[in-house]
Amino acid sequence: MAGTITWQRLRELAGFRAAAGCAVSLYLKLDPSESPTADAVDTRMRSLLDEGERLLAERRHRLDHQTRLALKSDLDRIRRWYDDEFDRDGSLAFAVFAAGLDNFWAVLPLADVADDEVKIGSELYLAPLVRLVGRGEGALVAVVGRERGQVYRLHDGRLVELADRTEETHRRHDQGGWSQANYERHIETMVDRHLRRVADILDRSVRELGGPLVVLVGAEEIRPEFEAMVSNEVRGRRAGWTSTEAHADAVQLLAAVRPLVSEWWAEREQVLLDRWREEAARNGRAATGWEQTLEAASDGRVELLLVQDGFDHPAYQCPKCGRTQILDGSCPLDGTTMEIRDGGLDLAVHQTLAHGGTVQVIRERHDLEPVGGLGALLRY
């Protein structure tokens, strides 16, 4: 089952460093428009493994015998996984990480597209995962009706039910000896109590989960009454309100709420970029461009790394302390000769996550393009 990458999972991966050798990071793209058949996917995978063999051959003179054998074994293990265990199962990409000498192996089916790539290094190559992380992960979906009342959480690309307070109200034939007016008042009282129970469950879930995004689903006639019942905290985290068929299942609900979540993220982009421009204009807590941003990331000052989707740049890294910079030369901390890396974004991501920062990939707007696609909001 394809999953959504969480910040916790990404930090775990970023914390790995191959102490005993090198790690292989491989991304297999499964976009149906490009690889509609099993043969097409097979061709892509064979090409990636061939590229891994080529990278290993390039580095033979820099690796000891044990490390060379271990990397060859890692590529063989990926090949066996693909031959014996691979199951597309609706995924749009796979990320595979292998470091046999460190006893590390991870396979991540992805719910969004990642381009074909293979890398060999002491750290895992995580840049392709950054654009996938957190976009709706953990969001709450409350389905509200006169009888229906369910709260779901978006986790690993699907809706997981947290609570079900669906109740069956009395039908007209249950009216018995009640007058019409009294019966209708009774029904409305029951509906009011039901909605309040659902609102209480939603309020409690938002508090317990640390204020996740909230999407409300229900008929428009219910909306004013229910929104008046929820807490200010829920209103502040609300991404929007939508409607579906009365008996929509979790898959149909997910399809209905995804556009609202995407729209919320687009609005978040605008807010963050506005803040970044304001800070940069007054030389405040902002970094612009690769030189400033890599320096700030290495110093642990990045609160939020801002990345224009699709941008990258070569950079240099100190093999001893890991510090990164855009220029060649010696490390300013320990004097070690810097080594070039073709993926500066991956270096920035690792440095940011290592110091407790987060990353926002900008998909909709183009404000970062004039500065090379990279900037940051800083702690100080």
Coordinates of C-alpha atoms in Angstrom, one line a residue:
M1 CA 0.0 0.0 0.0
A2 CA 1.4 3.4 -1.0
G3 CA 2.1 5.6 1.9
T4 CA 2.6 9.2 2.9
I5 CA 6.0 10.2 4.2
T6 CA 5.9 11.6 7.7
W7 CA 8.3 14.0 9.3
Q8 CA 9.1 11.4 11.9
R9 CA 10.0 8.9 9.2
L10 CA 12.1 11.4 7.2
R11 CA 14.0 12.4 10.3
E12 CA 14.8 8.8 11.1
L13 CA 16.1 8.3 7.6
A14 CA 18.1 11.6 7.8
G15 CA 19.7 10.4 11.0
F16 CA 21.3 7.4 9.3
R17 CA 24.9 7.5 8.4
A18 CA 26.8 4.5 7.0
A19 CA 29.4 4.0 9.7
A20 CA 30.8 0.8 8.0
G21 CA 30.7 1.8 4.4
C22 CA 28.3 3.3 1.9
A23 CA 24.5 3.2 1.3
V24 CA 22.6 2.7 -1.9
S25 CA 19.5 4.9 -2.4
L26 CA 17.3 4.0 -5.4
Y27 CA 14.0 5.6 -6.6
L28 CA 11.8 3.8 -9.1
K29 CA 9.2 5.9 -10.9
L30 CA 5.8 4.1 -11.6
D31 CA 3.8 6.8 -13.3
P32 CA 1.2 4.9 -15.3
S33 CA 1.4 7.3 -18.2
E34 CA 5.1 6.5 -18.6
S35 CA 5.2 2.9 -17.4
P36 CA 1.8 1.3 -18.1
T37 CA 3.0 -2.3 -18.3
A38 CA 5.1 -4.6 -16.2
D39 CA 7.7 -4.8 -19.0
A40 CA 8.1 -1.0 -19.0
V41 CA 8.7 -1.0 -15.3
D42 CA 11.1 -3.9 -15.7
T43 CA 13.1 -1.9 -18.2
R44 CA 13.3 1.1 -15.9
M45 CA 14.5 -1.0 -13.0
R46 CA 17.2 -2.8 -15.0
S47 CA 18.4 0.6 -16.2
L48 CA 18.7 1.8 -12.6
L49 CA 20.6 -1.2 -11.4
D50 CA 23.0 -0.9 -14.4
E51 CA 23.5 2.8 -13.3
G52 CA 24.3 1.6 -9.8
E53 CA 26.9 -0.8 -11.1
R54 CA 28.4 2.1 -13.2
L55 CA 28.6 4.3 -10.1
L56 CA 30.2 1.5 -8.1
A57 CA 32.8 1.0 -10.9
E58 CA 33.6 4.8 -10.9
R59 CA 34.4 4.7 -7.2
R60 CA 36.4 1.5 -7.1
H61 CA 39.7 3.2 -6.6
R62 CA 38.3 5.2 -3.6
L63 CA 36.7 2.2 -1.8
D64 CA 38.3 -0.6 0.1
H65 CA 37.6 -4.2 -0.9
Q66 CA 35.1 -4.9 1.8
T67 CA 33.0 -1.8 0.9
R68 CA 33.0 -2.7 -2.8
L69 CA 31.8 -6.2 -2.0
A70 CA 29.1 -4.8 0.3
L71 CA 27.8 -2.3 -2.2
K72 CA 27.7 -5.1 -4.9
S73 CA 25.7 -7.2 -2.4
D74 CA 23.3 -4.2 -1.8
L75 CA 22.6 -3.9 -5.5
D76 CA 22.1 -7.6 -5.7
R77 CA 19.6 -7.5 -2.8
I78 CA 17.6 -4.7 -4.5
R79 CA 17.5 -6.9 -7.6
R80 CA 16.3 -9.9 -5.7
W81 CA 13.6 -7.7 -4.0
Y82 CA 12.4 -6.5 -7.3
D83 CA 12.4 -10.0 -8.8
D84 CA 10.7 -11.8 -5.8
E85 CA 8.8 -9.3 -3.7
F86 CA 8.0 -6.1 -5.8
D87 CA 4.2 -5.4 -6.0
R88 CA 3.1 -2.2 -7.7
D89 CA -0.2 -2.2 -5.8
G90 CA -1.2 1.4 -6.8
S91 CA 2.1 3.0 -5.8
L92 CA 3.4 5.8 -8.0
A93 CA 7.0 5.3 -7.0
F94 CA 9.3 3.2 -4.7
A95 CA 12.2 4.3 -2.6
V96 CA 14.7 1.6 -1.6
F97 CA 17.6 2.0 0.8
A98 CA 20.3 -0.6 1.4
A99 CA 23.5 -0.6 3.5
G100 CA 24.4 -4.2 4.3
L101 CA 27.5 -3.4 6.4
D102 CA 25.3 -1.4 8.7
N103 CA 22.4 -3.9 8.5
F104 CA 20.1 -1.3 7.1
W105 CA 17.3 -2.0 4.6
A106 CA 14.1 0.0 3.9
V107 CA 11.5 -0.1 1.1
L108 CA 9.0 2.8 0.9
P109 CA 6.0 2.6 -1.5
L110 CA 5.1 6.2 -2.4
A111 CA 1.8 7.8 -3.1
D112 CA 3.3 10.4 -5.4
V113 CA 5.7 10.4 -8.3
A114 CA 9.5 10.4 -7.8
D115 CA 11.9 10.3 -10.7
D116 CA 14.2 7.4 -11.4
E117 CA 17.5 7.9 -9.6
V118 CA 20.2 5.9 -7.9
K119 CA 22.9 7.3 -5.6
I120 CA 25.7 5.9 -3.5
G121 CA 26.9 7.7 -0.5
S122 CA 27.5 7.6 3.3
E123 CA 24.0 9.2 3.8
L124 CA 20.7 8.3 2.3
Y125 CA 19.6 10.4 -0.6
L126 CA 16.4 12.0 0.6
A127 CA 15.8 15.1 -1.6
P128 CA 13.0 13.3 -3.7
L129 CA 11.1 12.6 -0.5
V130 CA 11.0 16.2 0.7
R131 CA 8.3 17.2 -1.8
L132 CA 6.1 14.3 -0.6
V133 CA 6.4 14.8 3.1
G134 CA 3.5 16.1 5.2
R135 CA 1.1 17.2 2.5
G136 CA -2.0 16.3 4.4
E137 CA -0.5 13.6 6.6
G138 CA -2.3 13.5 9.9
A139 CA -5.2 15.7 8.8
L140 CA -8.6 15.0 10.4
V141 CA -11.7 14.4 8.4
A142 CA -15.0 14.8 10.2
V143 CA -18.1 13.4 8.4
V144 CA -21.2 15.0 9.8
G145 CA -24.9 14.5 9.2
R146 CA -28.2 14.3 11.1
E147 CA -27.3 10.6 11.8
R148 CA -23.8 10.1 10.6
G149 CA -20.8 11.1 12.7
Q150 CA -17.3 9.8 12.0
V151 CA -13.8 11.2 12.5
Y152 CA -11.0 9.9 10.3
R153 CA -7.3 10.6 10.2
L154 CA -5.3 10.7 7.0
H155 CA -2.4 8.3 7.5
D156 CA -0.1 6.6 4.9
G157 CA -2.3 7.8 2.1
R158 CA -5.6 6.5 3.4
L159 CA -8.3 7.5 5.9
V160 CA -8.2 5.6 9.3
E161 CA -11.3 5.8 11.4
L162 CA -10.7 7.2 14.9
A163 CA -14.3 7.4 16.1
D164 CA -17.9 6.5 14.9
R165 CA -20.8 8.3 16.5
T166 CA -23.3 7.4 13.9
E167 CA -26.8 7.2 15.4
E168 CA -30.2 6.2 14.0
T169 CA -32.9 8.8 14.8
H170 CA -36.5 7.8 15.0
R171 CA -38.4 7.5 11.7
R172 CA -41.8 9.0 11.0
H173 CA -43.5 5.7 11.6
D174 CA -42.1 5.8 15.2
Q175 CA -44.1 8.8 16.0
G176 CA -46.6 6.9 18.0
G177 CA -49.1 9.1 20.0
W178 CA -46.9 12.2 19.8
S179 CA -48.2 15.3 18.2
Q180 CA -46.5 16.3 15.0
A181 CA -45.0 19.4 16.7
N182 CA -43.7 17.6 19.7
Y183 CA -42.3 14.8 17.6
E184 CA -40.4 17.2 15.4
R185 CA -39.0 19.0 18.4
H186 CA -37.9 15.6 19.9
I187 CA -36.1 14.7 16.7
E188 CA -34.4 18.1 16.5
T189 CA -33.2 17.7 20.1
M190 CA -31.8 14.3 19.3
V191 CA -30.0 15.7 16.2
D192 CA -28.6 18.5 18.3
R193 CA -27.2 16.1 20.9
H194 CA -25.8 14.0 18.2
L195 CA -24.0 16.9 16.5
R196 CA -22.6 18.0 19.9
R197 CA -21.2 14.6 20.5
V198 CA -19.4 14.6 17.1
A199 CA -18.1 18.1 17.8
D200 CA -16.8 17.1 21.2
I201 CA -15.0 14.1 19.7
L202 CA -13.5 16.3 17.0
D203 CA -12.4 18.9 19.6
R204 CA -10.7 16.2 21.7
S205 CA -9.0 14.7 18.7
V206 CA -7.6 18.0 17.6
R207 CA -6.2 18.7 21.1
E208 CA -4.7 15.2 21.5
L209 CA -3.1 15.2 18.1
G210 CA -1.5 18.7 18.4
G211 CA -3.7 20.7 16.1
P212 CA -3.8 18.9 12.8
L213 CA -5.5 20.2 9.7
V214 CA -9.3 19.6 9.7
V215 CA -11.7 19.0 6.8
L216 CA -15.4 18.9 7.4
V217 CA -17.7 16.8 5.2
G218 CA -21.5 17.1 5.2
A219 CA -24.6 18.6 3.8
E220 CA -24.6 22.4 3.5
E221 CA -27.7 22.6 5.7
I222 CA -25.8 21.1 8.6
R223 CA -22.8 23.4 8.3
P224 CA -23.9 26.5 10.3
E225 CA -25.2 24.5 13.2
F226 CA -22.1 22.3 13.4
E227 CA -19.5 25.0 12.9
A228 CA -21.1 26.9 15.8
M229 CA -20.5 23.9 18.1
V230 CA -16.8 23.3 17.5
S231 CA -14.0 25.0 19.4
N232 CA -12.0 28.0 18.2
E233 CA -9.0 25.6 17.9
V234 CA -10.9 23.5 15.4
R235 CA -12.1 26.6 13.4
G236 CA -8.5 27.8 13.3
R237 CA -7.3 24.5 11.8
R238 CA -10.2 24.1 9.3
A239 CA -9.1 23.6 5.7
G240 CA -12.7 23.7 4.4
W241 CA -16.0 22.1 4.0
T242 CA -17.2 19.7 1.3
S243 CA -20.0 17.3 0.6
T244 CA -20.2 13.7 -0.7
E245 CA -22.8 11.0 -1.3
A246 CA -24.7 10.2 1.9
H247 CA -23.0 6.8 2.3
A248 CA -19.6 7.6 0.8
D249 CA -16.9 5.2 2.0
A250 CA -13.4 6.1 3.1
V251 CA -12.0 5.9 -0.5
Q252 CA -14.7 8.3 -1.8
L253 CA -14.2 10.6 1.2
L254 CA -10.5 10.8 0.5
A255 CA -11.1 11.8 -3.1
A256 CA -13.5 14.5 -1.9
V257 CA -11.2 16.0 0.7
R258 CA -7.8 15.9 -1.2
P259 CA -8.6 19.1 -3.3
L260 CA -9.3 21.1 -0.1
V261 CA -6.0 19.9 1.5
S262 CA -4.1 20.8 -1.7
E263 CA -5.7 24.3 -1.7
W264 CA -4.8 24.8 1.9
W265 CA -1.2 24.0 1.2
A266 CA -1.2 26.4 -1.7
E267 CA -2.4 29.2 0.6
R268 CA 0.3 28.2 3.2
E269 CA 2.9 28.6 0.5
Q270 CA 1.8 32.2 -0.1
V271 CA 1.8 33.0 3.6
L272 CA 5.3 31.6 4.1
L273 CA 6.7 33.3 1.0
D274 CA 5.2 36.6 2.0
R275 CA 6.9 36.3 5.4
W276 CA 10.2 35.3 3.8
R277 CA 10.2 38.3 1.4
E278 CA 9.4 40.7 4.3
E279 CA 12.3 39.3 6.4
A280 CA 14.7 39.3 3.5
A281 CA 13.8 42.9 2.6
R282 CA 14.8 44.2 6.0
N283 CA 17.8 41.8 6.4
G284 CA 15.9 39.9 9.1
R285 CA 15.6 36.2 9.8
A286 CA 15.8 35.0 6.3
A287 CA 18.4 33.5 3.9
T288 CA 18.3 33.9 0.2
G289 CA 20.1 31.8 -2.4
W290 CA 22.4 28.8 -2.1
E291 CA 25.4 30.5 -0.4
Q292 CA 23.5 32.1 2.5
T293 CA 21.1 29.2 3.0
L294 CA 23.7 26.4 3.0
E295 CA 25.8 28.4 5.5
A296 CA 22.7 29.0 7.8
A297 CA 21.7 25.3 7.5
S298 CA 25.2 24.2 8.5
D299 CA 25.1 26.6 11.5
G300 CA 21.8 25.1 12.6
R301 CA 19.9 28.4 12.1
V302 CA 17.3 27.2 9.6
E303 CA 13.8 27.0 11.0
L304 CA 12.1 26.3 7.7
L305 CA 13.9 25.5 4.5
L306 CA 12.1 26.8 1.4
V307 CA 12.7 24.9 -1.8
Q308 CA 11.4 25.6 -5.3
D309 CA 10.1 22.3 -6.7
G310 CA 12.6 20.9 -9.3
F311 CA 15.6 23.0 -8.3
D312 CA 19.0 21.8 -7.3
H313 CA 22.6 22.9 -7.4
P314 CA 26.1 21.3 -6.9
A315 CA 27.7 22.1 -3.5
Y316 CA 30.7 21.1 -1.4
Q317 CA 30.8 19.2 1.8
C318 CA 33.5 18.7 4.4
P319 CA 34.1 14.9 4.7
K320 CA 35.1 15.3 8.3
C321 CA 32.4 17.4 10.0
G322 CA 29.7 17.5 7.2
R323 CA 29.6 21.3 6.8
T324 CA 28.3 22.4 3.4
Q325 CA 28.9 25.4 1.3
I326 CA 28.6 26.6 -2.3
L327 CA 32.3 27.3 -2.9
D328 CA 35.3 25.0 -3.2
G329 CA 38.1 25.3 -0.7
S330 CA 38.8 24.3 2.9
C331 CA 36.3 23.8 5.7
P332 CA 36.1 27.0 7.8
L333 CA 35.8 24.8 10.9
D334 CA 38.6 22.2 10.6
G335 CA 40.5 23.1 7.5
T336 CA 39.7 19.8 5.7
T337 CA 39.5 20.0 1.9
M338 CA 35.9 20.2 0.8
E339 CA 34.5 17.5 -1.6
I340 CA 32.0 18.3 -4.4
R341 CA 28.5 16.8 -4.3
D342 CA 26.1 17.0 -7.2
G343 CA 23.1 17.3 -5.0
G344 CA 23.3 20.5 -2.9
L345 CA 19.6 20.2 -2.0
D346 CA 20.1 16.9 -0.3
L347 CA 22.9 18.4 1.8
A348 CA 20.6 21.3 2.8
V349 CA 17.8 18.9 3.7
H350 CA 20.1 16.8 5.9
Q351 CA 21.6 19.8 7.7
T352 CA 18.1 21.3 8.3
L353 CA 16.6 18.1 9.6
A354 CA 19.6 17.3 11.8
H355 CA 19.2 20.6 13.6
G356 CA 15.4 20.3 14.1
G357 CA 14.2 22.4 11.2
T358 CA 11.6 21.5 8.6
V359 CA 11.3 21.8 4.8
Q360 CA 8.6 23.3 2.6
V361 CA 8.6 22.6 -1.1
I362 CA 7.1 25.4 -3.1
R363 CA 5.0 24.0 -5.9
E364 CA 2.5 26.6 -7.0
R365 CA 4.5 29.9 -6.9
H366 CA 7.8 31.0 -8.4
D367 CA 9.1 33.5 -5.9
L368 CA 12.3 31.6 -5.2
E369 CA 13.4 31.3 -8.9
P370 CA 15.3 34.6 -8.9
V371 CA 17.6 33.3 -6.1
G372 CA 18.2 29.9 -7.5
G373 CA 15.2 28.1 -6.0
L374 CA 16.4 28.1 -2.3
G375 CA 15.8 30.2 0.7
A376 CA 15.0 29.8 4.4
L377 CA 13.3 31.3 7.4
L378 CA 15.8 31.4 10.3
R379 CA 15.7 31.0 14.0
Y380 CA 18.2 33.9 14.5

